Amino acid sequence: MQFSAATLSRNEATATLKLAEQLGDGELCSFVAGKKLISTVLLNFCCSADILAIAYGIILMAAGSDAAVSSLSCVQCGKPAHLQCPKCVELKLPREGAAFCTQDCFKSSWSTHKSVHLKEKLSALGLGAPGEQNSASPNDGWLYCLKKGQARTPKLPHFDWTGSLRPYPISRRRAVPADIDQPDWAIDGIPKIEPNSDLQHVVEIKTPELIDRMREACQIAREVLDAAARVVRPGVTTDEIDDVVHEATIAAGGYPSPLNYYFFPKSCCTSINEVICHGIPDARKLEDGDIVNVDVTVYYKGVHGDLNETFFVGNVDEASRQLVQCTYECLEKAIAIVKPGVRFREIGEVINRHASMAGFSVVKSICGHGIGELFHCAPNIPHYARNKAVGVMKAGQTYTIEPMINAGVWRDRMWPDGWTAVTVDGKRSAQFEHTLLVTETGVEVLTARLPSSPDVFPWLSS
């Protein structure tokens, strides 16, 4: 961080340095106040009120008594503006859309205001606004995915791949009819309500009306996953599976929740072999001997239903069969203990015990989650032993349990697309997931298999 003697006094520089120490790794940006510019650290919105006050005080000191009264209005509340968004200044965006009266207004508007920056960045990359398709794509739009879905490239990225699997180009984002109810990230890729909700910290007790809606959404999600399971075979691409998921969801009146969620480019996740989770459907054809997880979430009547299963592709080796069956059993054993009064941390103990007895490991970096009107919320459900999850189960809570079990070590790496998590040793991984409702006497599996569900798991028919 650099300071100019002409801009900051000694006391102001000292205060700014102290602020920087408190903020740690915050993003380096510039705040504009009146005619003077201060280089300082952008608050990461997890700071205390005291730190916010210090930052605003530094800006006011730098402006001094001669600061001009802005003719612009705050984009959040309409009051006279005294500050400008530093990122907008950096990107040279119009001042009218970057003006704020106070830090409080800037902070409260951030979840929606930052979409302006993303649109500008994507435009500079030639990708258009978030949610728009790249009209200049070669090969009819098939490109490799980068930056969590925000960028594309015609070349396979350089990466130290951990296994034999490689990403393939992905197709354009599929359209959703205007009459389908859509979550708030559908257009610009940015969830607005979810990250700022109190339900990130408090486990919601669902009302009977909300539970009824969740039953509907979860049944649709189950039927959609079953439709995907029926097309899993050698020679089918994961993009074709995604098409089945997308069309089945739309036909039921739902929205595929993953689509454009933080810019995820597809309507479901397809995770093959060493991919632990969040694989992006692409042009690769499934091969005989693969295992593939299909993760489906449906948004319907304002709530989400989430589940996934791992399927065999053709003739699969015995080691992979044992891994997939063990993962299924881990989920079933975890569900069996769900009832009011049980601690959330006990789920991980049950899963870890069963997986380790079979010689497998449990992924620690990705957890189950609360679900309802929000896609992801409290509680976090770790799947490994000796975890620090707090809280106990209560009737009316809904959440997912979704253990990821590895044939080798539990650690993961991220592919260049920013979504695909793979095993560090290239060995295979499997996953199963259900959305659950805690009842007064136990548990209701909202995404349970139906009598019509395809018979794809040998251990269920033996």
Tab-separated table of C-alpha atoms in Angstrom:
chain	number	residue	atom	x	y	z
A	1	MET	CA	0.000	0.000	0.000
A	2	GLN	CA	1.367	3.416	-0.953
A	3	PHE	CA	0.457	6.861	0.377
A	4	SER	CA	1.158	10.318	-0.993
A	5	ALA	CA	2.281	13.043	1.404
A	6	ALA	CA	0.201	15.487	-0.594
A	7	THR	CA	-2.894	13.401	0.010
A	8	LEU	CA	-2.635	12.153	3.592
A	9	SER	CA	-1.316	13.794	6.721
A	10	ARG	CA	0.894	11.808	9.081
A	11	ASN	CA	-2.014	11.097	11.431
A	12	GLU	CA	-4.259	10.069	8.564
A	13	ALA	CA	-1.619	7.752	7.135
A	14	THR	CA	-1.136	6.161	10.564
A	15	ALA	CA	-4.875	5.634	10.910
A	16	THR	CA	-5.064	4.097	7.454
A	17	LEU	CA	-2.197	1.714	8.210
A	18	LYS	CA	-3.936	0.607	11.395
A	19	LEU	CA	-7.113	0.062	9.405
A	20	ALA	CA	-5.224	-2.035	6.855
A	21	GLU	CA	-3.781	-4.195	9.637
A	22	GLN	CA	-7.259	-4.802	11.034
A	23	LEU	CA	-8.745	-5.655	7.656
A	24	GLY	CA	-6.005	-8.068	6.672
A	25	ASP	CA	-6.496	-9.376	3.151
A	26	GLY	CA	-9.220	-7.000	2.024
A	27	GLU	CA	-9.211	-5.916	-1.597
A	28	LEU	CA	-6.976	-2.906	-2.345
A	29	CYS	CA	-9.115	-0.141	-3.791
A	30	SER	CA	-9.615	3.620	-3.740
A	31	PHE	CA	-12.302	5.655	-2.072
A	32	VAL	CA	-13.210	9.000	-3.577
A	33	ALA	CA	-14.415	11.849	-1.385
A	34	GLY	CA	-14.926	15.281	-2.899
A	35	LYS	CA	-11.804	16.143	-4.905
A	36	LYS	CA	-9.325	14.020	-2.968
A	37	LEU	CA	-8.286	10.418	-3.490
A	38	ILE	CA	-7.169	8.032	-0.756
A	39	SER	CA	-5.516	4.674	-1.398
A	40	THR	CA	-6.916	2.358	1.240
A	41	VAL	CA	-8.435	-1.064	1.745
A	42	LEU	CA	-11.964	-1.874	0.607
A	43	LEU	CA	-13.990	-3.209	3.491
A	44	ASN	CA	-14.916	-6.830	2.946
A	45	PHE	CA	-18.286	-6.349	4.648
A	46	CYS	CA	-17.448	-8.723	7.458
A	47	CYS	CA	-15.865	-5.931	9.494
A	48	SER	CA	-17.068	-4.476	12.775
A	49	ALA	CA	-19.008	-1.230	13.003
A	50	ASP	CA	-15.939	0.383	14.583
A	51	ILE	CA	-13.808	-0.411	11.534
A	52	LEU	CA	-16.495	0.939	9.238
A	53	ALA	CA	-16.507	4.158	11.239
A	54	ILE	CA	-12.710	4.434	11.031
A	55	ALA	CA	-12.756	3.989	7.272
A	56	TYR	CA	-15.431	6.594	6.778
A	57	GLY	CA	-13.630	8.950	9.137
A	58	ILE	CA	-10.429	8.684	7.099
A	59	ILE	CA	-12.334	9.585	3.959
A	60	LEU	CA	-13.905	12.624	5.596
A	61	MET	CA	-10.526	13.780	6.962
A	62	ALA	CA	-8.962	13.530	3.547
A	63	ALA	CA	-11.793	15.497	1.997
A	64	GLY	CA	-11.329	18.320	4.492
A	65	SER	CA	-13.592	21.325	4.899
A	66	ASP	CA	-13.178	22.345	1.282
A	67	ALA	CA	-14.815	19.203	-0.124
A	68	ALA	CA	-17.300	20.135	-2.797
A	69	VAL	CA	-20.934	19.217	-2.280
A	70	SER	CA	-21.762	16.630	-4.898
A	71	SER	CA	-24.554	17.305	-7.348
A	72	LEU	CA	-25.161	13.571	-7.614
A	73	SER	CA	-27.706	11.567	-5.646
A	74	CYS	CA	-27.029	8.334	-3.778
A	75	VAL	CA	-28.084	5.387	-5.939
A	76	GLN	CA	-29.346	3.595	-2.828
A	77	CYS	CA	-31.414	6.212	-0.985
A	78	GLY	CA	-31.451	9.346	-3.162
A	79	LYS	CA	-29.718	11.613	-0.638
A	80	PRO	CA	-26.841	13.909	-1.717
A	81	ALA	CA	-23.820	11.764	-2.540
A	82	HIS	CA	-20.352	12.277	-1.046
A	83	LEU	CA	-18.623	9.026	-2.048
A	84	GLN	CA	-18.109	7.006	-5.187
A	85	CYS	CA	-17.750	3.250	-5.560
A	86	PRO	CA	-13.983	2.656	-5.963
A	87	LYS	CA	-14.459	-0.205	-8.388
A	88	CYS	CA	-16.684	1.932	-10.612
A	89	VAL	CA	-13.972	4.600	-10.606
A	90	GLU	CA	-11.360	2.004	-11.557
A	91	LEU	CA	-13.536	0.710	-14.399
A	92	LYS	CA	-14.371	4.287	-15.489
A	93	LEU	CA	-18.099	3.691	-15.222
A	94	PRO	CA	-20.598	6.597	-15.219
A	95	ARG	CA	-20.505	8.592	-11.974
A	96	GLU	CA	-24.297	8.623	-11.739
A	97	GLY	CA	-24.381	4.904	-11.009
A	98	ALA	CA	-21.442	4.955	-8.603
A	99	ALA	CA	-22.515	7.635	-6.118
A	100	PHE	CA	-23.296	6.917	-2.457
A	101	CYS	CA	-24.006	9.124	0.531
A	102	THR	CA	-22.442	6.940	3.252
A	103	GLN	CA	-20.590	3.695	3.818
A	104	ASP	CA	-23.830	2.199	5.157
A	105	CYS	CA	-25.624	2.763	1.865
A	106	PHE	CA	-22.636	1.416	-0.053
A	107	LYS	CA	-22.526	-1.701	2.116
A	108	SER	CA	-26.262	-2.398	1.967
A	109	SER	CA	-26.368	-2.092	-1.827
A	110	TRP	CA	-23.239	-4.142	-2.517
A	111	SER	CA	-24.942	-7.462	-3.283
A	112	THR	CA	-26.801	-5.887	-6.199
A	113	HIS	CA	-24.411	-3.062	-7.120
A	114	LYS	CA	-21.467	-5.380	-7.805
A	115	SER	CA	-23.329	-6.822	-10.793
A	116	VAL	CA	-22.472	-3.550	-12.571
A	117	HIS	CA	-18.776	-4.405	-12.256
A	118	LEU	CA	-19.284	-7.949	-13.508
A	119	LYS	CA	-21.179	-6.794	-16.570
A	120	GLU	CA	-18.374	-4.392	-17.417
A	121	LYS	CA	-15.693	-7.067	-16.939
A	122	LEU	CA	-17.533	-9.573	-19.109
A	123	SER	CA	-18.144	-6.941	-21.748
A	124	ALA	CA	-14.408	-6.229	-21.812
A	125	LEU	CA	-13.803	-9.950	-22.361
A	126	GLY	CA	-16.231	-9.927	-25.275
A	127	LEU	CA	-18.676	-12.169	-23.426
A	128	GLY	CA	-21.555	-9.747	-23.026
A	129	ALA	CA	-23.504	-9.230	-19.827
A	130	PRO	CA	-23.929	-12.073	-17.325
A	131	GLY	CA	-26.483	-14.540	-18.598
A	132	GLU	CA	-26.034	-13.558	-22.245
A	133	GLN	CA	-24.509	-15.901	-24.791
A	134	ASN	CA	-21.255	-15.261	-26.574
A	135	SER	CA	-22.281	-14.568	-30.158
A	136	ALA	CA	-18.672	-14.792	-31.345
A	137	SER	CA	-18.102	-18.365	-30.138
A	138	PRO	CA	-16.317	-20.696	-32.584
A	139	ASN	CA	-17.689	-24.177	-33.291
A	140	ASP	CA	-21.250	-22.990	-32.787
A	141	GLY	CA	-20.667	-21.866	-29.209
A	142	TRP	CA	-18.718	-24.852	-27.838
A	143	LEU	CA	-15.893	-23.532	-25.640
A	144	TYR	CA	-13.973	-24.489	-22.498
A	145	CYS	CA	-15.245	-22.922	-19.283
A	146	LEU	CA	-13.129	-20.633	-17.076
A	147	LYS	CA	-13.580	-18.375	-14.026
A	148	LYS	CA	-16.607	-20.144	-12.506
A	149	GLY	CA	-18.540	-19.776	-15.744
A	150	GLN	CA	-17.750	-16.108	-16.361
A	151	ALA	CA	-15.270	-16.729	-19.190
A	152	ARG	CA	-14.648	-19.099	-22.096
A	153	THR	CA	-11.595	-20.160	-24.094
A	154	PRO	CA	-11.237	-22.164	-27.322
A	155	LYS	CA	-8.177	-24.024	-25.974
A	156	LEU	CA	-7.832	-26.673	-23.293
A	157	PRO	CA	-6.438	-24.855	-20.215
A	158	HIS	CA	-2.983	-25.769	-18.919
A	159	PHE	CA	-3.311	-27.639	-15.624
A	160	ASP	CA	-1.645	-30.376	-13.598
A	161	TRP	CA	-4.501	-32.842	-14.060
A	162	THR	CA	-4.743	-35.371	-11.239
A	163	GLY	CA	-6.346	-38.200	-13.243
A	164	SER	CA	-7.123	-39.254	-16.800
A	165	LEU	CA	-10.267	-37.130	-17.140
A	166	ARG	CA	-10.133	-33.813	-19.022
A	167	PRO	CA	-12.737	-31.095	-19.525
A	168	TYR	CA	-14.411	-30.824	-22.905
A	169	PRO	CA	-16.015	-27.745	-24.477
A	170	ILE	CA	-19.449	-26.799	-23.196
A	171	SER	CA	-22.472	-25.633	-25.161
A	172	ARG	CA	-24.363	-22.378	-24.805
A	173	ARG	CA	-26.556	-21.796	-21.783
A	174	ARG	CA	-30.050	-23.183	-22.235
A	175	ALA	CA	-33.026	-20.840	-22.319
A	176	VAL	CA	-35.813	-20.737	-19.737
A	177	PRO	CA	-39.334	-19.630	-20.756
A	178	ALA	CA	-40.385	-16.267	-19.369
A	179	ASP	CA	-43.438	-17.733	-17.629
A	180	ILE	CA	-41.293	-19.962	-15.366
A	181	ASP	CA	-40.780	-18.579	-11.851
A	182	GLN	CA	-37.045	-17.895	-11.542
A	183	PRO	CA	-34.675	-17.321	-8.591
A	184	ASP	CA	-32.986	-13.943	-8.244
A	185	TRP	CA	-29.713	-15.090	-9.861
A	186	ALA	CA	-31.311	-16.292	-13.094
A	187	ILE	CA	-30.533	-13.138	-15.090
A	188	ASP	CA	-27.234	-11.767	-13.772
A	189	GLY	CA	-25.758	-14.769	-11.955
A	190	ILE	CA	-25.735	-13.120	-8.525
A	191	PRO	CA	-27.894	-14.331	-5.605
A	192	LYS	CA	-29.122	-11.245	-3.741
A	193	ILE	CA	-31.256	-12.589	-0.894
A	194	GLU	CA	-29.296	-15.723	0.026
A	195	PRO	CA	-25.892	-14.314	1.120
A	196	ASN	CA	-27.440	-11.591	3.288
A	197	SER	CA	-30.187	-13.670	4.899
A	198	ASP	CA	-30.395	-14.279	8.646
A	199	LEU	CA	-30.950	-17.924	7.709
A	200	GLN	CA	-27.213	-18.213	7.057
A	201	HIS	CA	-26.855	-18.162	10.848
A	202	VAL	CA	-30.207	-19.449	12.167
A	203	VAL	CA	-31.731	-22.830	11.288
A	204	GLU	CA	-35.271	-22.184	10.108
A	205	ILE	CA	-38.268	-24.132	11.397
A	206	LYS	CA	-40.446	-24.462	8.317
A	207	THR	CA	-44.171	-23.725	8.375
A	208	PRO	CA	-46.611	-26.448	7.234
A	209	GLU	CA	-47.341	-24.414	4.093
A	210	LEU	CA	-43.647	-24.127	3.222
A	211	ILE	CA	-43.134	-27.845	3.890
A	212	ASP	CA	-45.941	-28.689	1.465
A	213	ARG	CA	-44.243	-26.598	-1.218
A	214	MET	CA	-40.948	-28.342	-0.520
A	215	ARG	CA	-42.593	-31.743	-0.929
A	216	GLU	CA	-43.749	-30.669	-4.389
A	217	ALA	CA	-40.346	-29.292	-5.415
A	218	CYS	CA	-38.554	-32.382	-4.112
A	219	GLN	CA	-40.895	-34.768	-5.933
A	220	ILE	CA	-40.247	-32.925	-9.188
A	221	ALA	CA	-36.501	-33.057	-8.517
A	222	ARG	CA	-36.750	-36.817	-7.954
A	223	GLU	CA	-38.652	-37.318	-11.217
A	224	VAL	CA	-36.089	-35.192	-13.075
A	225	LEU	CA	-33.164	-37.203	-11.684
A	226	ASP	CA	-34.939	-40.423	-12.632
A	227	ALA	CA	-35.295	-39.106	-16.186
A	228	ALA	CA	-31.559	-38.424	-16.263
A	229	ALA	CA	-30.768	-41.897	-14.906
A	230	ARG	CA	-32.652	-43.509	-17.786
A	231	VAL	CA	-30.324	-41.998	-20.404
A	232	VAL	CA	-27.010	-42.832	-18.695
A	233	ARG	CA	-25.135	-45.219	-20.993
A	234	PRO	CA	-21.880	-45.362	-22.966
A	235	GLY	CA	-21.792	-42.872	-25.826
A	236	VAL	CA	-24.119	-40.311	-24.230
A	237	THR	CA	-22.531	-36.937	-23.458
A	238	THR	CA	-23.037	-35.217	-20.141
A	239	ASP	CA	-24.350	-32.247	-22.131
A	240	GLU	CA	-27.137	-34.519	-23.372
A	241	ILE	CA	-27.875	-35.497	-19.771
A	242	ASP	CA	-28.039	-31.804	-18.912
A	243	ASP	CA	-30.513	-31.301	-21.757
A	244	VAL	CA	-32.761	-34.026	-20.327
A	245	VAL	CA	-32.580	-32.434	-16.865
A	246	HIS	CA	-33.305	-28.977	-18.249
A	247	GLU	CA	-36.268	-30.000	-20.385
A	248	ALA	CA	-37.809	-32.230	-17.702
A	249	THR	CA	-37.540	-29.431	-15.143
A	250	ILE	CA	-39.130	-26.869	-17.455
A	251	ALA	CA	-41.898	-29.309	-18.426
A	252	ALA	CA	-42.800	-29.651	-14.736
A	253	GLY	CA	-42.977	-25.872	-14.336
A	254	GLY	CA	-39.714	-25.598	-12.412
A	255	TYR	CA	-36.403	-23.814	-12.833
A	256	PRO	CA	-33.092	-25.758	-12.683
A	257	SER	CA	-31.543	-24.101	-9.615
A	258	PRO	CA	-27.861	-24.506	-10.616
A	259	LEU	CA	-28.387	-22.610	-13.881
A	260	ASN	CA	-26.442	-19.321	-13.617
A	261	TYR	CA	-26.061	-19.713	-9.834
A	262	TYR	CA	-22.864	-17.710	-9.348
A	263	PHE	CA	-22.525	-18.137	-13.146
A	264	PHE	CA	-22.655	-21.947	-13.171
A	265	PRO	CA	-23.335	-22.496	-16.879
A	266	LYS	CA	-25.538	-25.594	-16.837
A	267	SER	CA	-28.770	-26.967	-15.379
A	268	CYS	CA	-27.254	-29.816	-13.364
A	269	CYS	CA	-23.857	-31.090	-12.219
A	270	THR	CA	-22.334	-34.219	-13.765
A	271	SER	CA	-19.283	-35.611	-11.961
A	272	ILE	CA	-17.356	-38.442	-13.624
A	273	ASN	CA	-14.819	-40.813	-12.012
A	274	GLU	CA	-12.285	-38.646	-10.090
A	275	VAL	CA	-14.617	-35.637	-10.033
A	276	ILE	CA	-15.929	-35.244	-6.487
A	277	CYS	CA	-18.704	-32.773	-7.263
A	278	HIS	CA	-19.838	-29.771	-9.334
A	279	GLY	CA	-18.677	-31.172	-12.652
A	280	ILE	CA	-19.917	-29.133	-15.624
A	281	PRO	CA	-21.827	-31.036	-18.342
A	282	ASP	CA	-19.841	-30.941	-21.575
A	283	ALA	CA	-19.202	-32.687	-24.896
A	284	ARG	CA	-17.407	-35.729	-23.434
A	285	LYS	CA	-19.129	-39.034	-24.145
A	286	LEU	CA	-19.572	-41.421	-21.245
A	287	GLU	CA	-17.348	-44.469	-21.590
A	288	ASP	CA	-17.921	-48.063	-20.593
A	289	GLY	CA	-16.668	-48.469	-17.020
A	290	ASP	CA	-17.225	-44.856	-15.932
A	291	ILE	CA	-19.181	-43.836	-12.869
A	292	VAL	CA	-21.110	-40.570	-13.087
A	293	ASN	CA	-22.942	-38.555	-10.449
A	294	VAL	CA	-25.875	-36.422	-11.559
A	295	ASP	CA	-26.828	-33.648	-9.114
A	296	VAL	CA	-30.264	-32.074	-9.642
A	297	THR	CA	-31.914	-29.157	-7.862
A	298	VAL	CA	-35.330	-27.798	-8.832
A	299	TYR	CA	-36.767	-24.402	-7.911
A	300	TYR	CA	-40.564	-24.627	-7.803
A	301	LYS	CA	-43.143	-22.442	-6.055
A	302	GLY	CA	-40.359	-20.444	-4.423
A	303	VAL	CA	-38.457	-23.357	-2.835
A	304	HIS	CA	-35.671	-25.766	-3.813
A	305	GLY	CA	-35.486	-29.568	-3.844
A	306	ASP	CA	-31.983	-31.082	-4.070
A	307	LEU	CA	-30.700	-34.637	-4.601
A	308	ASN	CA	-28.050	-36.619	-6.438
A	309	GLU	CA	-27.065	-40.192	-7.237
A	310	THR	CA	-24.014	-41.912	-8.719
A	311	PHE	CA	-24.674	-44.250	-11.647
A	312	PHE	CA	-22.749	-47.040	-13.358
A	313	VAL	CA	-21.944	-46.631	-17.054
A	314	GLY	CA	-21.909	-50.041	-18.726
A	315	ASN	CA	-19.631	-52.632	-17.132
A	316	VAL	CA	-17.952	-51.131	-14.065
A	317	ASP	CA	-15.077	-52.754	-12.160
A	318	GLU	CA	-15.703	-54.274	-8.751
A	319	ALA	CA	-13.706	-51.617	-6.869
A	320	SER	CA	-15.924	-48.851	-8.273
A	321	ARG	CA	-19.059	-50.852	-7.465
A	322	GLN	CA	-17.945	-51.212	-3.864
A	323	LEU	CA	-17.192	-47.477	-3.638
A	324	VAL	CA	-20.612	-46.485	-4.976
A	325	GLN	CA	-22.486	-48.956	-2.780
A	326	CYS	CA	-20.559	-47.867	0.316
A	327	THR	CA	-21.403	-44.224	-0.428
A	328	TYR	CA	-25.091	-45.107	-0.746
A	329	GLU	CA	-24.917	-46.944	2.577
A	330	CYS	CA	-23.181	-43.975	4.236
A	331	LEU	CA	-26.129	-41.768	3.341
A	332	GLU	CA	-28.682	-44.352	4.489
A	333	LYS	CA	-26.952	-44.831	7.838
A	334	ALA	CA	-26.789	-41.061	8.360
A	335	ILE	CA	-30.486	-40.649	7.571
A	336	ALA	CA	-31.310	-43.416	10.058
A	337	ILE	CA	-30.147	-41.311	13.033
A	338	VAL	CA	-32.047	-38.141	12.076
A	339	LYS	CA	-34.634	-37.147	14.679
A	340	PRO	CA	-35.231	-34.281	17.120
A	341	GLY	CA	-32.488	-33.880	19.723
A	342	VAL	CA	-29.649	-35.437	17.725
A	343	ARG	CA	-26.597	-33.210	17.280
A	344	PHE	CA	-25.689	-32.271	13.713
A	345	ARG	CA	-22.079	-33.305	14.315
A	346	GLU	CA	-23.131	-36.929	14.837
A	347	ILE	CA	-23.958	-37.290	11.130
A	348	GLY	CA	-20.269	-37.073	10.288
A	349	GLU	CA	-19.365	-39.660	12.907
A	350	VAL	CA	-21.756	-42.209	11.392
A	351	ILE	CA	-20.615	-41.589	7.815
A	352	ASN	CA	-16.909	-41.599	8.645
A	353	ARG	CA	-17.184	-44.841	10.617
A	354	HIS	CA	-18.826	-46.740	7.761
A	355	ALA	CA	-16.555	-45.330	5.038
A	356	SER	CA	-13.332	-45.968	6.944
A	357	MET	CA	-14.329	-49.562	7.711
A	358	ALA	CA	-14.498	-50.132	3.945
A	359	GLY	CA	-11.109	-48.478	3.393
A	360	PHE	CA	-12.458	-45.236	1.927
A	361	SER	CA	-12.087	-41.575	2.960
A	362	VAL	CA	-14.632	-38.792	3.468
A	363	VAL	CA	-14.291	-35.425	1.736
A	364	LYS	CA	-14.032	-32.645	4.338
A	365	SER	CA	-14.166	-29.489	2.239
A	366	ILE	CA	-17.799	-29.704	1.077
A	367	CYS	CA	-20.804	-30.123	3.380
A	368	GLY	CA	-24.524	-30.700	3.373
A	369	HIS	CA	-26.648	-27.602	3.893
A	370	GLY	CA	-29.965	-26.157	4.892
A	371	ILE	CA	-32.443	-25.679	2.066
A	372	GLY	CA	-35.869	-24.193	1.456
A	373	GLU	CA	-36.608	-20.793	0.009
A	374	LEU	CA	-32.811	-20.453	-0.065
A	375	PHE	CA	-30.672	-22.858	-2.101
A	376	HIS	CA	-27.969	-22.945	0.600
A	377	CYS	CA	-28.326	-21.815	4.226
A	378	ALA	CA	-27.799	-22.997	7.804
A	379	PRO	CA	-27.081	-25.563	9.056
A	380	ASN	CA	-23.808	-26.802	7.601
A	381	ILE	CA	-23.694	-30.599	7.750
A	382	PRO	CA	-20.099	-31.938	7.781
A	383	HIS	CA	-19.790	-35.574	6.725
A	384	TYR	CA	-16.509	-36.363	8.516
A	385	ALA	CA	-15.724	-37.367	12.102
A	386	ARG	CA	-14.711	-34.998	14.906
A	387	ASN	CA	-16.285	-32.014	13.165
A	388	LYS	CA	-17.291	-28.791	14.918
A	389	ALA	CA	-20.905	-28.502	13.731
A	390	VAL	CA	-23.109	-26.786	16.311
A	391	GLY	CA	-26.768	-27.287	17.081
A	392	VAL	CA	-29.304	-30.077	17.373
A	393	MET	CA	-32.039	-31.317	15.094
A	394	LYS	CA	-35.565	-29.988	15.584
A	395	ALA	CA	-38.860	-30.837	13.945
A	396	GLY	CA	-39.531	-28.628	10.936
A	397	GLN	CA	-35.917	-28.266	9.825
A	398	THR	CA	-34.975	-29.180	6.254
A	399	TYR	CA	-31.464	-29.831	5.002
A	400	THR	CA	-29.395	-32.086	2.778
A	401	ILE	CA	-27.012	-34.868	3.655
A	402	GLU	CA	-24.688	-35.570	0.710
A	403	PRO	CA	-21.548	-37.553	1.593
A	404	MET	CA	-18.693	-37.578	-0.918
A	405	ILE	CA	-16.571	-40.707	-0.469
A	406	ASN	CA	-13.159	-41.170	-2.108
A	407	ALA	CA	-11.343	-44.378	-3.002
A	408	GLY	CA	-8.050	-42.692	-2.066
A	409	VAL	CA	-7.263	-39.683	0.125
A	410	TRP	CA	-9.972	-37.165	1.004
A	411	ARG	CA	-8.315	-34.013	-0.297
A	412	ASP	CA	-9.518	-32.209	-3.405
A	413	ARG	CA	-8.279	-29.804	-6.081
A	414	MET	CA	-10.161	-27.366	-8.274
A	415	TRP	CA	-10.049	-27.429	-12.058
A	416	PRO	CA	-9.438	-24.177	-13.989
A	417	ASP	CA	-13.190	-23.795	-14.562
A	418	GLY	CA	-13.510	-22.830	-10.887
A	419	TRP	CA	-16.272	-25.379	-10.198
A	420	THR	CA	-15.038	-28.919	-10.787
A	421	ALA	CA	-13.585	-30.451	-7.594
A	422	VAL	CA	-11.421	-33.540	-8.201
A	423	THR	CA	-9.474	-35.953	-6.023
A	424	VAL	CA	-5.825	-34.988	-5.589
A	425	ASP	CA	-4.642	-38.520	-6.353
A	426	GLY	CA	-6.881	-39.080	-9.377
A	427	LYS	CA	-8.767	-41.937	-7.715
A	428	ARG	CA	-12.518	-42.221	-7.995
A	429	SER	CA	-15.158	-40.525	-5.877
A	430	ALA	CA	-18.880	-41.178	-5.399
A	431	GLN	CA	-21.750	-39.210	-3.858
A	432	PHE	CA	-25.422	-39.554	-2.915
A	433	GLU	CA	-27.747	-36.852	-1.590
A	434	HIS	CA	-31.258	-36.436	-0.220
A	435	THR	CA	-33.271	-33.473	1.030
A	436	LEU	CA	-34.658	-34.315	4.474
A	437	LEU	CA	-37.384	-33.021	6.789
A	438	VAL	CA	-37.003	-33.575	10.525
A	439	THR	CA	-40.380	-34.685	11.910
A	440	GLU	CA	-41.650	-35.009	15.483
A	441	THR	CA	-40.813	-38.714	15.471
A	442	GLY	CA	-37.900	-38.968	13.051
A	443	VAL	CA	-37.306	-38.015	9.440
A	444	GLU	CA	-39.093	-37.751	6.103
A	445	VAL	CA	-36.946	-38.190	2.998
A	446	LEU	CA	-38.460	-35.580	0.701
A	447	THR	CA	-36.495	-36.808	-2.336
A	448	ALA	CA	-37.016	-40.537	-1.703
A	449	ARG	CA	-37.010	-42.982	-4.603
A	450	LEU	CA	-40.404	-43.662	-6.177
A	451	PRO	CA	-41.925	-46.998	-7.249
A	452	SER	CA	-41.341	-45.760	-10.802
A	453	SER	CA	-37.654	-44.922	-10.222
A	454	PRO	CA	-35.354	-46.905	-12.546
A	455	ASP	CA	-33.787	-50.072	-11.145
A	456	VAL	CA	-30.143	-49.050	-11.467
A	457	PHE	CA	-28.641	-50.150	-8.133
A	458	PRO	CA	-28.085	-53.928	-7.891
A	459	TRP	CA	-28.019	-53.991	-4.080
A	460	LEU	CA	-31.604	-52.680	-3.947
A	461	SER	CA	-32.978	-55.548	-6.024
A	462	SER	CA	-30.971	-58.386	-4.493
